[in-house]
């Protein structure tokens, strides 16, 4: 994966379980994968699961806020 957007702590836990099963089939999250999270609790869960966190939505911690911060970041990086 190039980037992962987690919208909840439950999403992190679900993805982590699925990711563990998929590793045996060669599916993985590489060192260059960027992780974006809706809020602090989601980011904490992502860190516990072993995923680096590159952006946490500030303010309300919702999808609108995350997109407002994520789109300029990705546009600036040329992606």
Short mmCIF file of N, CA and C in Angstrom, two decimals:
data_model
loop_
_atom_site.label_atom_id
_atom_site.label_comp_id
_atom_site.label_asym_id
_atom_site.label_seq_id
_atom_site.Cartn_x
_atom_site.Cartn_y
_atom_site.Cartn_z
N UNK A 1 0.84 -1.18 0.00
CA UNK A 1 0.00 0.00 0.00
C UNK A 1 0.88 1.24 0.00
N UNK A 2 0.42 2.26 -0.68
CA UNK A 2 1.13 3.54 -0.71
C UNK A 2 0.71 4.41 0.46
N UNK A 3 -0.60 4.48 0.70
CA UNK A 3 -1.16 5.27 1.80
C UNK A 3 -2.37 4.55 2.37
N UNK A 4 -2.59 4.76 3.66
CA UNK A 4 -3.76 4.20 4.34
C UNK A 4 -4.44 5.33 5.09
N UNK A 5 -5.75 5.41 4.98
CA UNK A 5 -6.54 6.38 5.74
C UNK A 5 -7.41 5.59 6.71
N UNK A 6 -7.20 5.80 8.00
CA UNK A 6 -8.01 5.15 9.01
C UNK A 6 -9.04 6.14 9.53
N UNK A 7 -10.29 5.70 9.55
CA UNK A 7 -11.38 6.57 9.98
C UNK A 7 -11.87 6.28 11.40
N UNK A 8 -11.35 5.22 12.00
CA UNK A 8 -11.75 4.88 13.37
C UNK A 8 -10.77 3.88 13.96
N UNK A 9 -10.83 3.74 15.27
CA UNK A 9 -10.01 2.74 15.96
C UNK A 9 -10.42 1.34 15.51
N UNK A 10 -11.73 1.14 15.32
CA UNK A 10 -12.20 -0.16 14.84
C UNK A 10 -11.63 -0.49 13.47
N UNK A 11 -11.52 0.51 12.61
CA UNK A 11 -10.96 0.30 11.28
C UNK A 11 -9.50 -0.15 11.39
N UNK A 12 -8.77 0.43 12.31
CA UNK A 12 -7.37 0.04 12.51
C UNK A 12 -7.30 -1.42 12.93
N UNK A 13 -8.10 -1.79 13.92
CA UNK A 13 -8.08 -3.17 14.41
C UNK A 13 -8.48 -4.16 13.32
N UNK A 14 -9.51 -3.84 12.54
CA UNK A 14 -9.95 -4.72 11.46
C UNK A 14 -8.86 -4.87 10.41
N UNK A 15 -8.28 -3.74 10.01
CA UNK A 15 -7.23 -3.77 8.99
C UNK A 15 -6.02 -4.56 9.49
N UNK A 16 -5.63 -4.35 10.74
CA UNK A 16 -4.46 -5.04 11.29
C UNK A 16 -4.67 -6.56 11.26
N UNK A 17 -5.87 -7.02 11.63
CA UNK A 17 -6.16 -8.46 11.57
C UNK A 17 -6.10 -8.97 10.14
N UNK A 18 -6.72 -8.24 9.21
CA UNK A 18 -6.71 -8.65 7.80
C UNK A 18 -5.30 -8.61 7.23
N UNK A 19 -4.54 -7.61 7.64
CA UNK A 19 -3.16 -7.46 7.17
C UNK A 19 -2.32 -8.65 7.63
N UNK A 20 -2.50 -9.08 8.85
CA UNK A 20 -1.76 -10.25 9.37
C UNK A 20 -2.04 -11.48 8.52
N UNK A 21 -3.30 -11.70 8.18
CA UNK A 21 -3.67 -12.86 7.35
C UNK A 21 -3.09 -12.72 5.94
N UNK A 22 -3.04 -11.52 5.41
CA UNK A 22 -2.59 -11.30 4.03
C UNK A 22 -1.08 -11.35 3.87
N UNK A 23 -0.35 -11.15 4.95
CA UNK A 23 1.12 -11.17 4.84
C UNK A 23 1.62 -12.48 4.25
N UNK A 24 0.97 -13.58 4.57
CA UNK A 24 1.36 -14.87 4.03
C UNK A 24 1.18 -14.95 2.52
N UNK A 25 0.37 -14.07 1.97
CA UNK A 25 0.15 -14.03 0.51
C UNK A 25 0.94 -12.91 -0.15
N UNK A 26 1.87 -12.31 0.59
CA UNK A 26 2.74 -11.29 0.01
C UNK A 26 2.17 -9.88 0.03
N UNK A 27 1.05 -9.68 0.70
CA UNK A 27 0.47 -8.34 0.81
C UNK A 27 1.03 -7.70 2.06
N UNK A 28 1.56 -6.50 1.91
CA UNK A 28 2.15 -5.88 3.09
C UNK A 28 2.10 -4.38 3.06
N UNK A 29 2.42 -3.82 4.18
CA UNK A 29 2.54 -2.38 4.33
C UNK A 29 4.03 -2.11 4.42
N UNK A 30 4.56 -1.45 3.38
CA UNK A 30 5.99 -1.21 3.33
C UNK A 30 6.42 -0.01 4.15
N UNK A 31 7.72 0.15 4.23
CA UNK A 31 8.30 1.25 5.01
C UNK A 31 7.87 2.61 4.47
N UNK A 32 7.57 2.69 3.18
CA UNK A 32 7.18 3.96 2.57
C UNK A 32 5.70 4.26 2.65
N UNK A 33 4.93 3.36 3.24
CA UNK A 33 3.48 3.57 3.35
C UNK A 33 3.20 4.68 4.35
N UNK A 34 2.34 5.61 3.94
CA UNK A 34 1.96 6.70 4.83
C UNK A 34 0.60 6.41 5.43
N UNK A 35 0.45 6.76 6.71
CA UNK A 35 -0.79 6.49 7.43
C UNK A 35 -1.40 7.80 7.89
N UNK A 36 -2.68 7.97 7.60
CA UNK A 36 -3.42 9.18 7.95
C UNK A 36 -4.60 8.77 8.83
N UNK A 37 -4.84 9.52 9.89
CA UNK A 37 -5.88 9.15 10.86
C UNK A 37 -6.83 10.31 11.12
N UNK A 38 -8.10 9.95 11.35
CA UNK A 38 -9.15 10.93 11.63
C UNK A 38 -8.91 11.69 12.93
N UNK A 39 -8.50 11.00 13.99
CA UNK A 39 -8.33 11.66 15.28
C UNK A 39 -7.27 11.00 16.13
N UNK A 40 -7.09 11.54 17.33
CA UNK A 40 -6.03 11.07 18.23
C UNK A 40 -6.22 9.61 18.64
N UNK A 41 -7.44 9.20 18.98
CA UNK A 41 -7.65 7.81 19.40
C UNK A 41 -7.34 6.84 18.27
N UNK A 42 -7.72 7.22 17.06
CA UNK A 42 -7.42 6.38 15.90
C UNK A 42 -5.91 6.30 15.69
N UNK A 43 -5.23 7.42 15.83
CA UNK A 43 -3.77 7.45 15.68
C UNK A 43 -3.09 6.59 16.75
N UNK A 44 -3.58 6.65 17.98
CA UNK A 44 -3.01 5.83 19.05
C UNK A 44 -3.17 4.35 18.74
N UNK A 45 -4.33 3.97 18.21
CA UNK A 45 -4.58 2.57 17.85
C UNK A 45 -3.67 2.15 16.70
N UNK A 46 -3.46 3.04 15.73
CA UNK A 46 -2.57 2.73 14.61
C UNK A 46 -1.14 2.52 15.10
N UNK A 47 -0.69 3.36 16.01
CA UNK A 47 0.66 3.20 16.56
C UNK A 47 0.78 1.89 17.33
N UNK A 48 -0.25 1.55 18.11
CA UNK A 48 -0.24 0.27 18.85
C UNK A 48 -0.16 -0.92 17.90
N UNK A 49 -0.79 -0.78 16.74
CA UNK A 49 -0.78 -1.86 15.75
C UNK A 49 0.52 -1.89 14.95
N UNK A 50 1.38 -0.90 15.15
CA UNK A 50 2.67 -0.88 14.47
C UNK A 50 2.74 -0.08 13.19
N UNK A 51 1.72 0.74 12.94
CA UNK A 51 1.71 1.57 11.74
C UNK A 51 2.20 2.98 12.09
N UNK A 52 3.11 3.53 11.30
CA UNK A 52 3.54 4.90 11.55
C UNK A 52 2.38 5.86 11.21
N UNK A 53 2.30 6.95 11.91
CA UNK A 53 1.22 7.92 11.66
C UNK A 53 1.86 9.19 11.10
N UNK A 54 1.42 9.59 9.91
CA UNK A 54 1.99 10.75 9.25
C UNK A 54 1.13 12.01 9.35
N UNK A 55 -0.16 11.81 9.61
CA UNK A 55 -1.05 12.96 9.75
C UNK A 55 -2.25 12.55 10.60
N UNK A 56 -2.57 13.41 11.56
CA UNK A 56 -3.77 13.24 12.39
C UNK A 56 -4.61 14.49 12.18
N UNK A 57 -5.87 14.31 11.82
CA UNK A 57 -6.75 15.46 11.62
C UNK A 57 -6.84 16.26 12.91
N UNK A 58 -6.66 17.55 12.80
CA UNK A 58 -6.77 18.42 13.97
C UNK A 58 -8.20 18.93 14.08
N UNK A 59 -8.46 19.70 15.09
CA UNK A 59 -9.79 20.28 15.24
C UNK A 59 -10.83 19.25 15.57
N UNK A 60 -11.88 19.19 14.75
CA UNK A 60 -13.00 18.30 15.01
C UNK A 60 -12.66 16.82 14.88
N UNK A 61 -11.58 16.51 14.17
CA UNK A 61 -11.20 15.13 13.99
C UNK A 61 -12.22 14.34 13.18
N UNK A 62 -12.67 14.92 12.09
CA UNK A 62 -13.62 14.23 11.23
C UNK A 62 -13.08 14.16 9.81
N UNK A 63 -13.82 13.53 8.91
CA UNK A 63 -13.36 13.34 7.54
C UNK A 63 -13.14 14.66 6.81
N UNK A 64 -14.00 15.64 7.06
CA UNK A 64 -13.86 16.94 6.38
C UNK A 64 -12.54 17.59 6.78
N UNK A 65 -12.23 17.55 8.06
CA UNK A 65 -10.98 18.13 8.54
C UNK A 65 -9.78 17.39 7.98
N UNK A 66 -9.86 16.05 7.99
CA UNK A 66 -8.74 15.26 7.46
C UNK A 66 -8.50 15.59 5.99
N UNK A 67 -9.55 15.64 5.19
CA UNK A 67 -9.39 15.96 3.77
C UNK A 67 -8.83 17.36 3.57
N UNK A 68 -9.28 18.30 4.38
CA UNK A 68 -8.79 19.68 4.26
C UNK A 68 -7.29 19.75 4.50
N UNK A 69 -6.77 18.88 5.36
CA UNK A 69 -5.34 18.86 5.64
C UNK A 69 -4.58 17.93 4.69
N UNK A 70 -5.22 16.88 4.26
CA UNK A 70 -4.57 15.86 3.43
C UNK A 70 -4.40 16.31 1.99
N UNK A 71 -5.40 16.91 1.39
CA UNK A 71 -5.33 17.29 -0.03
C UNK A 71 -4.18 18.24 -0.30
N UNK A 72 -3.99 19.32 0.45
CA UNK A 72 -2.84 20.19 0.18
C UNK A 72 -1.51 19.46 0.38
N UNK A 73 -1.46 18.59 1.36
CA UNK A 73 -0.22 17.85 1.63
C UNK A 73 0.14 16.95 0.43
N UNK A 74 -0.85 16.25 -0.11
CA UNK A 74 -0.60 15.38 -1.25
C UNK A 74 -0.34 16.18 -2.52
N UNK A 75 -1.03 17.30 -2.68
CA UNK A 75 -0.81 18.15 -3.85
C UNK A 75 0.61 18.71 -3.85
N UNK A 76 1.08 19.06 -2.67
CA UNK A 76 2.42 19.63 -2.54
C UNK A 76 3.50 18.58 -2.82
N UNK A 77 3.21 17.32 -2.48
CA UNK A 77 4.20 16.26 -2.67
C UNK A 77 4.19 15.71 -4.09
N UNK A 78 3.28 16.21 -4.93
CA UNK A 78 3.22 15.78 -6.32
C UNK A 78 2.49 14.48 -6.56
N UNK A 79 1.64 14.07 -5.61
CA UNK A 79 0.93 12.79 -5.76
C UNK A 79 -0.48 12.99 -6.20
#
